[in-house]
mmCIF file of C-alpha atoms and ligand atoms in Angstrom:
data_model
loop_
_atom_site.group_PDB
_atom_site.id
_atom_site.type_symbol
_atom_site.label_atom_id
_atom_site.label_comp_id
_atom_site.label_asym_id
_atom_site.label_seq_id
_atom_site.Cartn_x
_atom_site.Cartn_y
_atom_site.Cartn_z
ATOM 1 C CA UNK A 1354 6.229 38.228 -7.421
ATOM 2 C CA UNK A 1355 5.737 41.581 -9.090
ATOM 3 C CA UNK A 1356 2.502 42.286 -10.929
ATOM 4 C CA UNK A 1357 1.848 45.081 -13.403
ATOM 5 C CA UNK A 1358 -1.605 46.122 -14.542
ATOM 6 C CA UNK A 1359 -1.917 47.631 -18.026
ATOM 7 C CA UNK A 1360 -5.360 49.265 -18.162
ATOM 8 C CA UNK A 1361 -7.120 50.795 -21.127
ATOM 9 C CA UNK A 1362 -10.171 50.828 -23.301
ATOM 10 C CA UNK A 1363 -8.330 49.073 -26.177
ATOM 11 C CA UNK A 1364 -10.956 50.002 -28.775
ATOM 12 C CA UNK A 1365 -9.243 48.262 -30.572
ATOM 13 C CA UNK A 1366 -5.752 47.187 -29.439
ATOM 14 C CA UNK A 1367 -2.985 48.753 -31.550
ATOM 15 C CA UNK A 1368 0.703 47.975 -32.022
ATOM 16 C CA UNK A 1369 1.321 50.873 -29.618
ATOM 17 C CA UNK A 1370 -0.585 49.075 -26.861
ATOM 18 C CA UNK A 1371 1.193 45.818 -27.673
ATOM 19 C CA UNK A 1372 4.565 47.551 -27.478
ATOM 20 C CA UNK A 1373 3.805 48.782 -23.933
ATOM 21 C CA UNK A 1374 2.421 45.373 -22.869
ATOM 22 C CA UNK A 1375 5.544 43.573 -24.147
ATOM 23 C CA UNK A 1376 7.848 45.993 -22.354
ATOM 24 C CA UNK A 1377 5.847 45.640 -19.120
ATOM 25 C CA UNK A 1378 6.080 41.847 -19.489
ATOM 26 C CA UNK A 1379 9.868 42.149 -19.651
ATOM 27 C CA UNK A 1380 9.974 44.276 -16.475
ATOM 28 C CA UNK A 1381 7.492 42.444 -14.224
ATOM 29 C CA UNK A 1382 6.916 38.796 -13.276
ATOM 30 C CA UNK A 1383 3.287 38.973 -14.362
ATOM 31 C CA UNK A 1384 1.122 41.412 -16.295
ATOM 32 C CA UNK A 1385 -2.662 41.749 -16.402
ATOM 33 C CA UNK A 1386 -4.059 43.704 -19.326
ATOM 34 C CA UNK A 1387 -7.441 44.924 -18.143
ATOM 35 C CA UNK A 1388 -10.168 46.257 -20.413
ATOM 36 C CA UNK A 1389 -11.967 49.018 -18.514
ATOM 37 C CA UNK A 1390 -14.609 51.669 -19.039
ATOM 38 C CA UNK A 1391 -13.440 55.161 -19.966
ATOM 39 C CA UNK A 1392 -16.529 57.228 -19.178
ATOM 40 C CA UNK A 1393 -15.430 59.874 -21.708
ATOM 41 C CA UNK A 1394 -15.560 57.400 -24.618
ATOM 42 C CA UNK A 1395 -18.324 55.414 -26.323
ATOM 43 C CA UNK A 1396 -16.680 52.169 -27.471
ATOM 44 C CA UNK A 1397 -17.061 50.813 -31.020
ATOM 45 C CA UNK A 1398 -16.118 47.235 -30.136
ATOM 46 C CA UNK A 1399 -17.856 45.152 -27.456
ATOM 47 C CA UNK A 1400 -15.948 44.126 -24.339
ATOM 48 C CA UNK A 1401 -15.891 40.538 -25.689
ATOM 49 C CA UNK A 1402 -14.385 41.652 -29.012
ATOM 50 C CA UNK A 1403 -11.744 43.800 -27.305
ATOM 51 C CA UNK A 1404 -10.785 40.950 -24.934
ATOM 52 C CA UNK A 1405 -10.623 38.478 -27.835
ATOM 53 C CA UNK A 1406 -8.346 40.811 -29.862
ATOM 54 C CA UNK A 1407 -6.077 41.322 -26.833
ATOM 55 C CA UNK A 1408 -5.901 37.598 -26.040
ATOM 56 C CA UNK A 1409 -4.875 36.814 -29.604
ATOM 57 C CA UNK A 1410 -2.362 39.674 -29.680
ATOM 58 C CA UNK A 1411 -0.707 38.547 -26.411
ATOM 59 C CA UNK A 1412 -0.977 34.751 -26.872
ATOM 60 C CA UNK A 1413 2.790 34.323 -27.188
ATOM 61 C CA UNK A 1414 3.508 36.306 -23.984
ATOM 62 C CA UNK A 1415 3.379 33.633 -21.302
ATOM 63 C CA UNK A 1416 3.292 35.990 -18.296
ATOM 64 C CA UNK A 1417 0.435 38.126 -19.663
ATOM 65 C CA UNK A 1418 -3.267 37.591 -19.030
ATOM 66 C CA UNK A 1419 -6.306 39.588 -20.105
ATOM 67 C CA UNK A 1420 -9.178 40.590 -17.831
ATOM 68 C CA UNK A 1421 -12.071 43.057 -17.659
ATOM 69 C CA UNK A 1422 -13.288 45.233 -14.803
ATOM 70 C CA UNK A 1423 -16.241 47.569 -14.654
ATOM 71 C CA UNK A 1424 -15.100 49.724 -11.745
ATOM 72 C CA UNK A 1425 -12.286 51.922 -10.539
ATOM 73 C CA UNK A 1426 -8.738 51.062 -11.536
ATOM 74 C CA UNK A 1427 -7.627 51.807 -7.954
ATOM 75 C CA UNK A 1428 -10.035 49.148 -6.628
ATOM 76 C CA UNK A 1429 -8.828 46.646 -9.224
ATOM 77 C CA UNK A 1430 -5.140 47.149 -8.364
ATOM 78 C CA UNK A 1431 -5.928 46.803 -4.639
ATOM 79 C CA UNK A 1432 -7.939 43.613 -5.266
ATOM 80 C CA UNK A 1433 -5.127 42.099 -7.359
ATOM 81 C CA UNK A 1434 -2.376 43.349 -4.988
ATOM 82 C CA UNK A 1435 -0.641 44.881 -8.020
ATOM 83 C CA UNK A 1436 2.842 46.324 -7.791
ATOM 84 C CA UNK A 1437 2.279 48.993 -10.419
ATOM 85 C CA UNK A 1438 0.108 50.369 -13.184
ATOM 86 C CA UNK A 1439 1.979 50.662 -16.487
ATOM 87 C CA UNK A 1440 0.853 53.115 -19.173
ATOM 88 C CA UNK A 1441 2.384 54.399 -22.371
ATOM 89 C CA UNK A 1442 2.912 58.076 -23.101
ATOM 90 C CA UNK A 1443 3.064 59.212 -26.712
ATOM 91 C CA UNK A 1444 3.020 62.971 -26.656
ATOM 92 C CA UNK A 1445 2.937 65.727 -24.052
ATOM 93 C CA UNK A 1446 -0.839 66.050 -24.514
ATOM 94 C CA UNK A 1447 -1.226 62.526 -23.057
ATOM 95 C CA UNK A 1448 0.629 63.604 -19.958
ATOM 96 C CA UNK A 1449 -1.896 65.965 -18.352
ATOM 97 C CA UNK A 1450 -4.707 63.374 -18.375
ATOM 98 C CA UNK A 1451 -2.433 60.477 -17.377
ATOM 99 C CA UNK A 1452 -0.828 62.479 -14.569
ATOM 100 C CA UNK A 1453 -4.241 63.347 -13.119
ATOM 101 C CA UNK A 1454 -5.299 59.681 -13.330
ATOM 102 C CA UNK A 1455 -2.066 58.546 -11.676
ATOM 103 C CA UNK A 1456 -2.505 60.978 -8.760
ATOM 104 C CA UNK A 1457 -6.169 59.981 -8.348
ATOM 105 C CA UNK A 1458 -5.239 56.291 -8.293
ATOM 106 C CA UNK A 1459 -2.377 56.935 -5.854
ATOM 107 C CA UNK A 1460 -4.640 58.773 -3.446
ATOM 108 C CA UNK A 1461 -7.315 56.029 -3.652
ATOM 109 C CA UNK A 1462 -4.858 53.111 -3.346
ATOM 110 C CA UNK A 1463 -1.549 54.328 -1.911
ATOM 111 C CA UNK A 1464 1.478 52.163 -2.636
ATOM 112 C CA UNK A 1465 0.583 51.173 -6.186
ATOM 113 C CA UNK A 1466 2.940 53.146 -8.399
ATOM 114 C CA UNK A 1467 2.091 54.332 -11.897
ATOM 115 C CA UNK A 1468 4.952 53.844 -14.326
ATOM 116 C CA UNK A 1469 4.929 55.664 -17.653
ATOM 117 C CA UNK A 1470 6.802 54.131 -20.567
ATOM 118 C CA UNK A 1471 7.606 56.474 -23.444
ATOM 119 C CA UNK A 1472 6.107 55.187 -26.679
ATOM 120 C CA UNK A 1473 8.598 53.565 -29.022
ATOM 121 C CA UNK A 1474 9.368 55.964 -31.858
ATOM 122 C CA UNK A 1475 7.536 53.961 -34.518
ATOM 123 C CA UNK A 1476 4.395 53.816 -32.333
ATOM 124 C CA UNK A 1477 4.231 57.474 -31.340
ATOM 125 C CA UNK A 1478 1.472 58.350 -33.786
ATOM 126 C CA UNK A 1479 -0.683 55.279 -33.176
ATOM 127 C CA UNK A 1480 -4.060 55.470 -31.470
ATOM 128 C CA UNK A 1481 -7.247 53.408 -31.512
ATOM 129 C CA UNK A 1482 -9.189 56.380 -32.898
ATOM 130 C CA UNK A 1483 -6.715 56.758 -35.786
ATOM 131 C CA UNK A 1484 -6.991 53.033 -36.548
ATOM 132 C CA UNK A 1485 -10.813 53.238 -36.557
ATOM 133 C CA UNK A 1486 -10.783 56.268 -38.859
ATOM 134 C CA UNK A 1487 -8.366 54.724 -41.373
ATOM 135 C CA UNK A 1488 -10.273 51.400 -41.406
ATOM 136 C CA UNK A 1489 -13.637 53.128 -41.803
ATOM 137 C CA UNK A 1490 -12.400 54.619 -45.061
ATOM 138 C CA UNK A 1491 -11.280 51.258 -46.387
ATOM 139 C CA UNK A 1492 -7.513 51.742 -46.096
ATOM 140 C CA UNK A 1493 -5.196 48.974 -44.861
ATOM 141 C CA UNK A 1494 -4.671 49.057 -41.081
ATOM 142 C CA UNK A 1495 -2.394 46.005 -40.922
ATOM 143 C CA UNK A 1496 0.735 48.154 -40.256
ATOM 144 C CA UNK A 1497 -0.973 49.559 -37.136
ATOM 145 C CA UNK A 1498 -2.594 46.575 -35.369
ATOM 146 C CA UNK A 1499 -1.316 43.202 -34.097
ATOM 147 C CA UNK A 1500 -0.959 40.483 -36.706
ATOM 148 C CA UNK A 1501 -4.151 38.735 -37.760
ATOM 149 C CA UNK A 1502 -6.624 41.363 -36.523
ATOM 150 C CA UNK A 1503 -6.809 43.896 -39.365
ATOM 151 C CA UNK A 1504 -9.447 42.082 -41.397
ATOM 152 C CA UNK A 1505 -11.946 41.657 -38.537
ATOM 153 C CA UNK A 1506 -11.480 45.203 -37.286
ATOM 154 C CA UNK A 1507 -11.995 46.581 -40.793
ATOM 155 C CA UNK A 1508 -15.017 44.331 -41.401
ATOM 156 C CA UNK A 1509 -16.812 45.709 -38.356
ATOM 157 C CA UNK A 1510 -15.975 49.308 -39.187
ATOM 158 C CA UNK A 1511 -17.037 49.101 -42.799
ATOM 159 C CA UNK A 1512 -20.232 47.109 -42.297
ATOM 160 C CA UNK A 1513 -23.450 48.906 -43.244
ATOM 161 C CA UNK A 1514 -25.719 49.857 -40.337
HETATM 162 O O1 PNS B 1208 -7.256 53.602 -23.098
HETATM 163 P P1 PNS B 1208 -7.827 54.719 -22.257
HETATM 164 O O2 PNS B 1208 -9.225 55.081 -22.734
HETATM 165 O O3 PNS B 1208 -6.916 55.909 -22.178
HETATM 166 O O4 PNS B 1208 -7.932 54.114 -20.779
HETATM 167 C C1 PNS B 1208 -8.461 54.905 -19.728
HETATM 168 C C2 PNS B 1208 -8.878 54.000 -18.562
HETATM 169 C C3 PNS B 1208 -9.938 52.988 -19.019
HETATM 170 C C4 PNS B 1208 -7.667 53.267 -18.023
HETATM 171 C C5 PNS B 1208 -9.451 54.936 -17.449
HETATM 172 O O5 PNS B 1208 -10.562 55.638 -17.955
HETATM 173 C C6 PNS B 1208 -9.842 54.154 -16.193
HETATM 174 O O6 PNS B 1208 -8.984 53.883 -15.373
HETATM 175 N N1 PNS B 1208 -11.143 53.801 -16.077
HETATM 176 C C7 PNS B 1208 -11.655 53.072 -14.952
HETATM 177 C C8 PNS B 1208 -12.379 54.014 -13.968
HETATM 178 C C9 PNS B 1208 -11.359 54.801 -13.166
HETATM 179 O O7 PNS B 1208 -10.649 54.249 -12.344
HETATM 180 N N2 PNS B 1208 -11.254 56.117 -13.435
HETATM 181 C C10 PNS B 1208 -10.227 56.953 -12.845
HETATM 182 C C11 PNS B 1208 -10.618 57.580 -11.565
HETATM 183 S S1 PNS B 1208 -11.906 58.748 -11.761
#
């Protein structure tokens, strides 16, 4: 059985993430989407909120599960005996960071490949930070996030502190 791990901070999940998850689910027997810590980012949504959004977004994908891990991706893939890590690439500027991560993970856990999927054309501009920015200013984010999530994401981002 092949197992792909799709890691990310998913703050929040976008249609771009969902596109990569769906394509990974078509390529591998099983997929784990794992919400992890990116030490360079301060998340807006709690781990529980991000997991809940992902579970709802992937509910119809029977070979996909959602998990969290507060450690190194290389340790997680070793623990799960994963076949590969699958990540999306939108633009060349993603590549430098993702390439460094892939080489780090390969040297920590040899044998787990990183596979990059090019973003689908209609998802190339999507990012969690763009979604947060648009929602914060009260504009409709429903074209950018999985069905049923726009209202809750916007509510959190527009609530008064
Ligand atoms: O969605 P993101 O923020 O681009 O995802 C990045 C993420 C969370 C996958 C990456 O930061 C990560 O793998 N974090 C876990 C810790 C780790 O393994 N870091 C890489 C080696 S230093």
